[in-house]
PDB file of C-alpha atoms in Angstrom:
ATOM      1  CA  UNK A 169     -10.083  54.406  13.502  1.00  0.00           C
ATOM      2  CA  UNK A 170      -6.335  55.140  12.802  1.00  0.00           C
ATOM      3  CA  UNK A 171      -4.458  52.981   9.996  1.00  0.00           C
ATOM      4  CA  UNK A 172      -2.263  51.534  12.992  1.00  0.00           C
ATOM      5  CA  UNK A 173      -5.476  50.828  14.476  1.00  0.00           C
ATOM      6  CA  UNK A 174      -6.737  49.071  11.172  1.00  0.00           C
ATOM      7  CA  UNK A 175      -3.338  46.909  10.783  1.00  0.00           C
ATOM      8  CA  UNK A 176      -3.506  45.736  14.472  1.00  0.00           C
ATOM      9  CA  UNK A 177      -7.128  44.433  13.826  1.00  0.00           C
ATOM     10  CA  UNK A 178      -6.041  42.986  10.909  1.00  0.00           C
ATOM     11  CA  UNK A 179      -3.002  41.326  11.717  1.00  0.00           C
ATOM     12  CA  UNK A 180      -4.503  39.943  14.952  1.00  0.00           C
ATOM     13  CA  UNK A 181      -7.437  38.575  13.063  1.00  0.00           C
ATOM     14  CA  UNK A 182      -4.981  36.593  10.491  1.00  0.00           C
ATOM     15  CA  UNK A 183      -2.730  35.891  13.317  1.00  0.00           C
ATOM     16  CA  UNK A 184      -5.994  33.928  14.809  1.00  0.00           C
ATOM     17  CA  UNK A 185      -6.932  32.614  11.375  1.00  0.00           C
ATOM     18  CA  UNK A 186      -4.821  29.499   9.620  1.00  0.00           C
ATOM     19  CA  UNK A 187      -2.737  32.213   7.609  1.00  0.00           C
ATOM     20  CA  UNK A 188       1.251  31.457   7.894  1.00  0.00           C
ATOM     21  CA  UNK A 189       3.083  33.920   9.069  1.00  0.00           C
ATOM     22  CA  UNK A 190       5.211  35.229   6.109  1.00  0.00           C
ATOM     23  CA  UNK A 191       1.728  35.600   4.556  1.00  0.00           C
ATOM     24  CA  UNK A 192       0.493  37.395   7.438  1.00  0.00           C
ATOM     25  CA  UNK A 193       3.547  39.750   6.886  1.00  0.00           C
ATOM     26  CA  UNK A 194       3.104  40.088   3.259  1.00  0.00           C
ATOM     27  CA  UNK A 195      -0.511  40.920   4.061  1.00  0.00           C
ATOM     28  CA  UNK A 196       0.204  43.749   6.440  1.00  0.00           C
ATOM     29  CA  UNK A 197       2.604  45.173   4.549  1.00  0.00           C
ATOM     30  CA  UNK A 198       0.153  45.406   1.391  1.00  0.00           C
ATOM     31  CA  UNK A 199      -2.473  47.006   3.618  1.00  0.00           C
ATOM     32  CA  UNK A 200       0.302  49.290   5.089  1.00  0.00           C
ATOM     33  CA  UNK A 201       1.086  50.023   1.559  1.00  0.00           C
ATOM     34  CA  UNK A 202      -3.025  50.597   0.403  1.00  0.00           C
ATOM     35  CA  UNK A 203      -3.541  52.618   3.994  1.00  0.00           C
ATOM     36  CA  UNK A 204      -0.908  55.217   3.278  1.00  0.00           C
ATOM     37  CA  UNK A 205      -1.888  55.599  -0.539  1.00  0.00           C
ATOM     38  CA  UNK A 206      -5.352  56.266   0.872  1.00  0.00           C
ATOM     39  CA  UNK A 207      -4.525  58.906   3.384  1.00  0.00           C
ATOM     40  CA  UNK A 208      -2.523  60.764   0.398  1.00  0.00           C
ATOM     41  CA  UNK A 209      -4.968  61.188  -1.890  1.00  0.00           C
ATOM     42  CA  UNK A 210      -7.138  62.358   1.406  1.00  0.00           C
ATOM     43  CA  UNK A 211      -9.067  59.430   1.945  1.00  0.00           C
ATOM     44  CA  UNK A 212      -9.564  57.374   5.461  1.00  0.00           C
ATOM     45  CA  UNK A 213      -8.753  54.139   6.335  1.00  0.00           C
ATOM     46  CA  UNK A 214     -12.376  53.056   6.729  1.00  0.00           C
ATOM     47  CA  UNK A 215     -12.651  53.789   2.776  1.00  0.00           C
ATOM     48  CA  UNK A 216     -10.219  51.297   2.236  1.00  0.00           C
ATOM     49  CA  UNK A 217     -11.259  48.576   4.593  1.00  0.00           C
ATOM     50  CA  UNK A 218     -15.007  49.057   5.218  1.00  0.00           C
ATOM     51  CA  UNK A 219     -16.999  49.360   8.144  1.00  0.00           C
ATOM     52  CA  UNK A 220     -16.491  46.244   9.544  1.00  0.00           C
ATOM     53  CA  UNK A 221     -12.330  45.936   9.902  1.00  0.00           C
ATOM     54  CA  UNK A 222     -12.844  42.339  11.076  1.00  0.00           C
ATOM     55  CA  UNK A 223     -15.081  41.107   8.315  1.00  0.00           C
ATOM     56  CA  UNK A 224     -12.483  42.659   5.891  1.00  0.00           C
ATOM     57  CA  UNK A 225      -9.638  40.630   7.485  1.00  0.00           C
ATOM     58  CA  UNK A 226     -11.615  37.590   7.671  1.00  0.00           C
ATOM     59  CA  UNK A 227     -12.441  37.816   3.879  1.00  0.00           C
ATOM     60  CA  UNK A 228      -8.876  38.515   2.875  1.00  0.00           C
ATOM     61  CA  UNK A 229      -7.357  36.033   4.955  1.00  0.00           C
ATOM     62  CA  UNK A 230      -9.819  33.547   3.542  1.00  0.00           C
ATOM     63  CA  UNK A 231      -8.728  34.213  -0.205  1.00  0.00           C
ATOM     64  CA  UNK A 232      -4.902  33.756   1.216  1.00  0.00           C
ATOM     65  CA  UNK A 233      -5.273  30.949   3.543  1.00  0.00           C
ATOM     66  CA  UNK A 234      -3.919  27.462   2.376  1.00  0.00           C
ATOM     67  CA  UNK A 235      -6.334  25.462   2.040  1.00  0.00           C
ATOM     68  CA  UNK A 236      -5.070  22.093   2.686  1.00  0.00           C
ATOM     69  CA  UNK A 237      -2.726  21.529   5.530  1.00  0.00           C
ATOM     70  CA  UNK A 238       0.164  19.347   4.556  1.00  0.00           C
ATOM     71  CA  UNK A 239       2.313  17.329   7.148  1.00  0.00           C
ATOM     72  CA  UNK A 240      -0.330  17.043  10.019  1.00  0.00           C
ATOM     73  CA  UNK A 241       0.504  13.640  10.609  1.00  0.00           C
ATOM     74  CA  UNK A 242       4.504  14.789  10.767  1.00  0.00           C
ATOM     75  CA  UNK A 243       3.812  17.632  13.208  1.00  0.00           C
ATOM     76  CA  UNK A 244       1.562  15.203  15.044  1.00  0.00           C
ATOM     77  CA  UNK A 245       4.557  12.352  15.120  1.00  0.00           C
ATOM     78  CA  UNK A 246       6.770  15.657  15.796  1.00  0.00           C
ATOM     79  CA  UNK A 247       5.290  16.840  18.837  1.00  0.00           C
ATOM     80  CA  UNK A 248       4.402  12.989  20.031  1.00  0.00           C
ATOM     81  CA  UNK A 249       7.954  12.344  20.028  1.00  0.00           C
ATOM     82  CA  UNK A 250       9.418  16.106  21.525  1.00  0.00           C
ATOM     83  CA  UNK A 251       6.165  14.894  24.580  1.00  0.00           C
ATOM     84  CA  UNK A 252       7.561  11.543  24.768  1.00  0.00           C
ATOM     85  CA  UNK A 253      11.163  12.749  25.519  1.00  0.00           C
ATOM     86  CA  UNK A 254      10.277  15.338  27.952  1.00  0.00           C
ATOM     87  CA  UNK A 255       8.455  12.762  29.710  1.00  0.00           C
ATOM     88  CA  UNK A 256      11.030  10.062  30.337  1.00  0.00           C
ATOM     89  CA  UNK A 257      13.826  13.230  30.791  1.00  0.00           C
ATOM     90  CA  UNK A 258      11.594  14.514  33.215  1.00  0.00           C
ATOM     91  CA  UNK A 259      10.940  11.500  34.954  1.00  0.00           C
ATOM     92  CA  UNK A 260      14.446  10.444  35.552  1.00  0.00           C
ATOM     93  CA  UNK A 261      15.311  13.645  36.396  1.00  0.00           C
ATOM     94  CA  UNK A 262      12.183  14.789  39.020  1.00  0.00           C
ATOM     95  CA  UNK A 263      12.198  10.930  40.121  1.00  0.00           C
ATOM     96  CA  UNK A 264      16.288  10.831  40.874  1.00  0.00           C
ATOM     97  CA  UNK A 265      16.057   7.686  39.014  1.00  0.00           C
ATOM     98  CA  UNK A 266      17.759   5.454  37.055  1.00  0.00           C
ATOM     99  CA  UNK A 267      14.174   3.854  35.586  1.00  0.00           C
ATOM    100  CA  UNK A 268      11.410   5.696  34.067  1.00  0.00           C
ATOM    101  CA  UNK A 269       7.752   3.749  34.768  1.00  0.00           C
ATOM    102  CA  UNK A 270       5.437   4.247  31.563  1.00  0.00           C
ATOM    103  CA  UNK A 271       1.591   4.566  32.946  1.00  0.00           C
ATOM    104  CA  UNK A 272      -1.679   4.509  30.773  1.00  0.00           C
ATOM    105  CA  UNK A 273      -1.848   8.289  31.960  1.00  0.00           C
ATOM    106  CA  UNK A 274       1.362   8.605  30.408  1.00  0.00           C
ATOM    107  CA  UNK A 275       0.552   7.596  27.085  1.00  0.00           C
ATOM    108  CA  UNK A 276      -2.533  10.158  27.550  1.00  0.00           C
ATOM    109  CA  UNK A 277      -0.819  12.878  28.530  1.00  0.00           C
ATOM    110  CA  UNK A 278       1.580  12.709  25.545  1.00  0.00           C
ATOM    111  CA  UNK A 279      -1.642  12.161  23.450  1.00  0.00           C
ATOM    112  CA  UNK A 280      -3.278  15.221  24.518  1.00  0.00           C
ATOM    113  CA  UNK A 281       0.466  17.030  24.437  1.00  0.00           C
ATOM    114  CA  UNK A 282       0.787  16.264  20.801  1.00  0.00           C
ATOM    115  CA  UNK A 283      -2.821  16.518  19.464  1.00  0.00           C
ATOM    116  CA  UNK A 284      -3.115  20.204  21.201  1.00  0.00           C
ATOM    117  CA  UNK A 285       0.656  21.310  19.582  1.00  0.00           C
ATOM    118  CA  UNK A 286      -0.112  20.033  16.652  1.00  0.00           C
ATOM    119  CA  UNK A 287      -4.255  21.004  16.060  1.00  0.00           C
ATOM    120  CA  UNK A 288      -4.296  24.362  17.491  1.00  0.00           C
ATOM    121  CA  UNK A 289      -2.925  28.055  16.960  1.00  0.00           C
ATOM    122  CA  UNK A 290      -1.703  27.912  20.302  1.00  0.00           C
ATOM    123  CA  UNK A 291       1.283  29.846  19.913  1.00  0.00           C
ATOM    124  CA  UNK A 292      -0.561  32.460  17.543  1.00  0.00           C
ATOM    125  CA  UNK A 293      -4.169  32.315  19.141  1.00  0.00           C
ATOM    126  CA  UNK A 294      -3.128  32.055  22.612  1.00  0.00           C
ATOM    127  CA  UNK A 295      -4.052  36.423  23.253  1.00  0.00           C
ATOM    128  CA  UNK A 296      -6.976  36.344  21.123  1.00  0.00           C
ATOM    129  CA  UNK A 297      -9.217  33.855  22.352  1.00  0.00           C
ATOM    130  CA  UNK A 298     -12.438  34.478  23.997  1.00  0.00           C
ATOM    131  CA  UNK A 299     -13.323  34.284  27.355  1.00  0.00           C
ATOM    132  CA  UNK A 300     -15.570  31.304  26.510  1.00  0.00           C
ATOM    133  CA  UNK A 301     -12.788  29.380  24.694  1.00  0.00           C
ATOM    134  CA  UNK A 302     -10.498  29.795  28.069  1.00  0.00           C
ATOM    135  CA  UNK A 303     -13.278  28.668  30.097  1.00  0.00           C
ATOM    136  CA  UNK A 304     -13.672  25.611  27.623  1.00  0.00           C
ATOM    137  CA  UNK A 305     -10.046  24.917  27.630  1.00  0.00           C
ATOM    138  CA  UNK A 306      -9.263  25.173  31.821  1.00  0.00           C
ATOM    139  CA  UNK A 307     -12.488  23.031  32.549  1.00  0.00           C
ATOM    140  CA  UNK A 308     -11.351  20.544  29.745  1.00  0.00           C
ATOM    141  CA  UNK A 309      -8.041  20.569  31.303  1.00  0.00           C
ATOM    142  CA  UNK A 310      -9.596  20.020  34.362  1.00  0.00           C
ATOM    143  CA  UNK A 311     -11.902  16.876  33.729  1.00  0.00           C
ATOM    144  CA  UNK A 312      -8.121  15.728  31.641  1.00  0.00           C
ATOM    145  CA  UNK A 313      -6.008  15.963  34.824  1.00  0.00           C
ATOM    146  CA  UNK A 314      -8.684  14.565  37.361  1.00  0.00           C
ATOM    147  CA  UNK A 315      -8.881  11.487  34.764  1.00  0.00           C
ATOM    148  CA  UNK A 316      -5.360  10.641  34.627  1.00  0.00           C
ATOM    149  CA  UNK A 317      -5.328  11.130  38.484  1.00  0.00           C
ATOM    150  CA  UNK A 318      -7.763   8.389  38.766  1.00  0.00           C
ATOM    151  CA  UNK A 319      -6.740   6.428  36.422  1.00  0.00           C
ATOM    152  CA  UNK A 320      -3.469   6.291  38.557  1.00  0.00           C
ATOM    153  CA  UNK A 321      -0.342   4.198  38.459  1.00  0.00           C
ATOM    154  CA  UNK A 322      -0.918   1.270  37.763  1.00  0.00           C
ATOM    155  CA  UNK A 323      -0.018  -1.203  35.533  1.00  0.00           C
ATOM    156  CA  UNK A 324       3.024  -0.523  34.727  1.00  0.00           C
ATOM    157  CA  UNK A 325       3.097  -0.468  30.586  1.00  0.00           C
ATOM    158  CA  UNK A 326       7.074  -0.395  30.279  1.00  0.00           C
ATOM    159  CA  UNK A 327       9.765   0.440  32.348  1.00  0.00           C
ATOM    160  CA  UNK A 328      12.869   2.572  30.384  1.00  0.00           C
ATOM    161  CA  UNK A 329      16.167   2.982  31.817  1.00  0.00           C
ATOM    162  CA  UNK A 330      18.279   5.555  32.036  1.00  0.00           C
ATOM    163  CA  UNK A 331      20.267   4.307  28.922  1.00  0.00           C
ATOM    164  CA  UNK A 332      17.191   3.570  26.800  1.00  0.00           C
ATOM    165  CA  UNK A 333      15.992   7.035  27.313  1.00  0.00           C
ATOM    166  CA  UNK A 334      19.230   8.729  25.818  1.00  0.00           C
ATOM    167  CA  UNK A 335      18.871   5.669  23.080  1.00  0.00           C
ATOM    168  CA  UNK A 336      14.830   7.421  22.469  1.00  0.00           C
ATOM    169  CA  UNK A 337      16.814  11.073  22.315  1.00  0.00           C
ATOM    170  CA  UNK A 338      19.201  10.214  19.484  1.00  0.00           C
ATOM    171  CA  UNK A 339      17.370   9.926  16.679  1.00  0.00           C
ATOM    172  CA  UNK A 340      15.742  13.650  17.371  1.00  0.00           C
ATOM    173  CA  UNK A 341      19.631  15.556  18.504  1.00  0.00           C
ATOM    174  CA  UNK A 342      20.605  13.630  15.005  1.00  0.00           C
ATOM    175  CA  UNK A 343      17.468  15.439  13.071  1.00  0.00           C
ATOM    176  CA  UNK A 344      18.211  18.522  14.991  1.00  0.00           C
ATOM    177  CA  UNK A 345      21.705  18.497  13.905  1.00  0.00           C
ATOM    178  CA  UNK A 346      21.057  17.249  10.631  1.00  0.00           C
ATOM    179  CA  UNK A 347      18.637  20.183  10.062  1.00  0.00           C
ATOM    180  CA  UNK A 348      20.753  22.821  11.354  1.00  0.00           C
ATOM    181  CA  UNK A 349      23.583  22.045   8.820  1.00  0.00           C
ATOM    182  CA  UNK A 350      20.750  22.233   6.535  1.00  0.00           C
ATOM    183  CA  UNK A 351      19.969  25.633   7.446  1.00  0.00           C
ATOM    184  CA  UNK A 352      23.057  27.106   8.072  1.00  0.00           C
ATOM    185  CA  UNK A 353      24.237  25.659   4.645  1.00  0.00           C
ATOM    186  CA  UNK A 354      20.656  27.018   2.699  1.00  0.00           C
ATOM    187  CA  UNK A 355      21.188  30.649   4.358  1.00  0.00           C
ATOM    188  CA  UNK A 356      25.004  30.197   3.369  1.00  0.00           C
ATOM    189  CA  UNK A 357      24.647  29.758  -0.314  1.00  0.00           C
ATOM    190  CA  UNK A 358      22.079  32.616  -0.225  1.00  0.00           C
ATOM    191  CA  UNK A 359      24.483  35.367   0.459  1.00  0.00           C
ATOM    192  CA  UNK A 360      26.133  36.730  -2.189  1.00  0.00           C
TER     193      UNK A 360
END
């Protein structure tokens, strides 16, 4: 196995683990850093890593992984609230309407929206998973969709107009804002 090989493996394997992504940098640059001291002193990447590349990964990303993860329930409100607002935006704009009709299915499809954003390394995990995890996830999706189809239309839980949904969208374009001053004032001061 190559050291390229031996870094891909790795980094995938921390990529699919709950390793953030600046550590998952530091990390491969350390191993790039062992790998190439290894091969000039003669030695092979496999002396470095092992036998098993994906045990070594797994242990190392283990000692580096943070072990508690803080602001679950802010992601959770996060993504609840991004769900929420493409769902009345969407249905005002799909609909042609001036009134957005708030179902049961709704409410569960923002649900399942925010609890998949926010619990799973979708945007990370999303190449690496096995073929049994897909198959888990599509029939899931499956039995999610044909439930919210029967569950249907009806009652009618709240009606928003056209005015209350750009009233729901102002609190998050103020954050947004509000957080891109931040940023831009943060990476400001940092230059010299």
């Amino acid at each position: 196995m190559t050291m390229d090989q031996v870094i891909d493996r790795c980094r995938s394997e921390w990529m699919f683990s709950d390793v953030t992504e600046e550590e998952v940098e530091d990390m491969v640059a350390e191993l790039r850093d062992h790998l190439q001291d290894a091969v000039l002193v003669g030695r092979t990447p496999q002396s470095v890593v092992g036998g098993d590349v994906t045990a070594f990964a797994a242990d190392w990303a283990a000692a580096r992984r943070t072990h508690v993860r803080h602001g679950a329930g802010r992601r959770l409100a996060g993504h609840a609230y991004a769900g929420s607002v493409a769902l009345l935006v969407a249905g005002h704009l799909i609909g042609w309407t001036g009134r957005v009709e708030i179902v049961p299915a709704s409410l569960a499809a923002v649900a399942l929206f925010a609890s998949v954003m926010t619990f799973t390394p979708y945007w990370r995990a999303l190449l690496h998973w096995p073929l049994w995890r897909w198959t888990a996830l599509s029939f899931a999706g499956s039995a999610v969709l044909l439930a919210l189809y029967l569950v249907g239309g009806r009652p009618v839980l709240l009606g928003v107009p056209l005015w209350g949904t750009f009233a729901f969208l102002l609190p998050g374009l103020g954050l947004a804002a509000l957080s891109a001053a931040r940023r831009n004032r943060v990476s400001g001061s940092a230059r010299p």
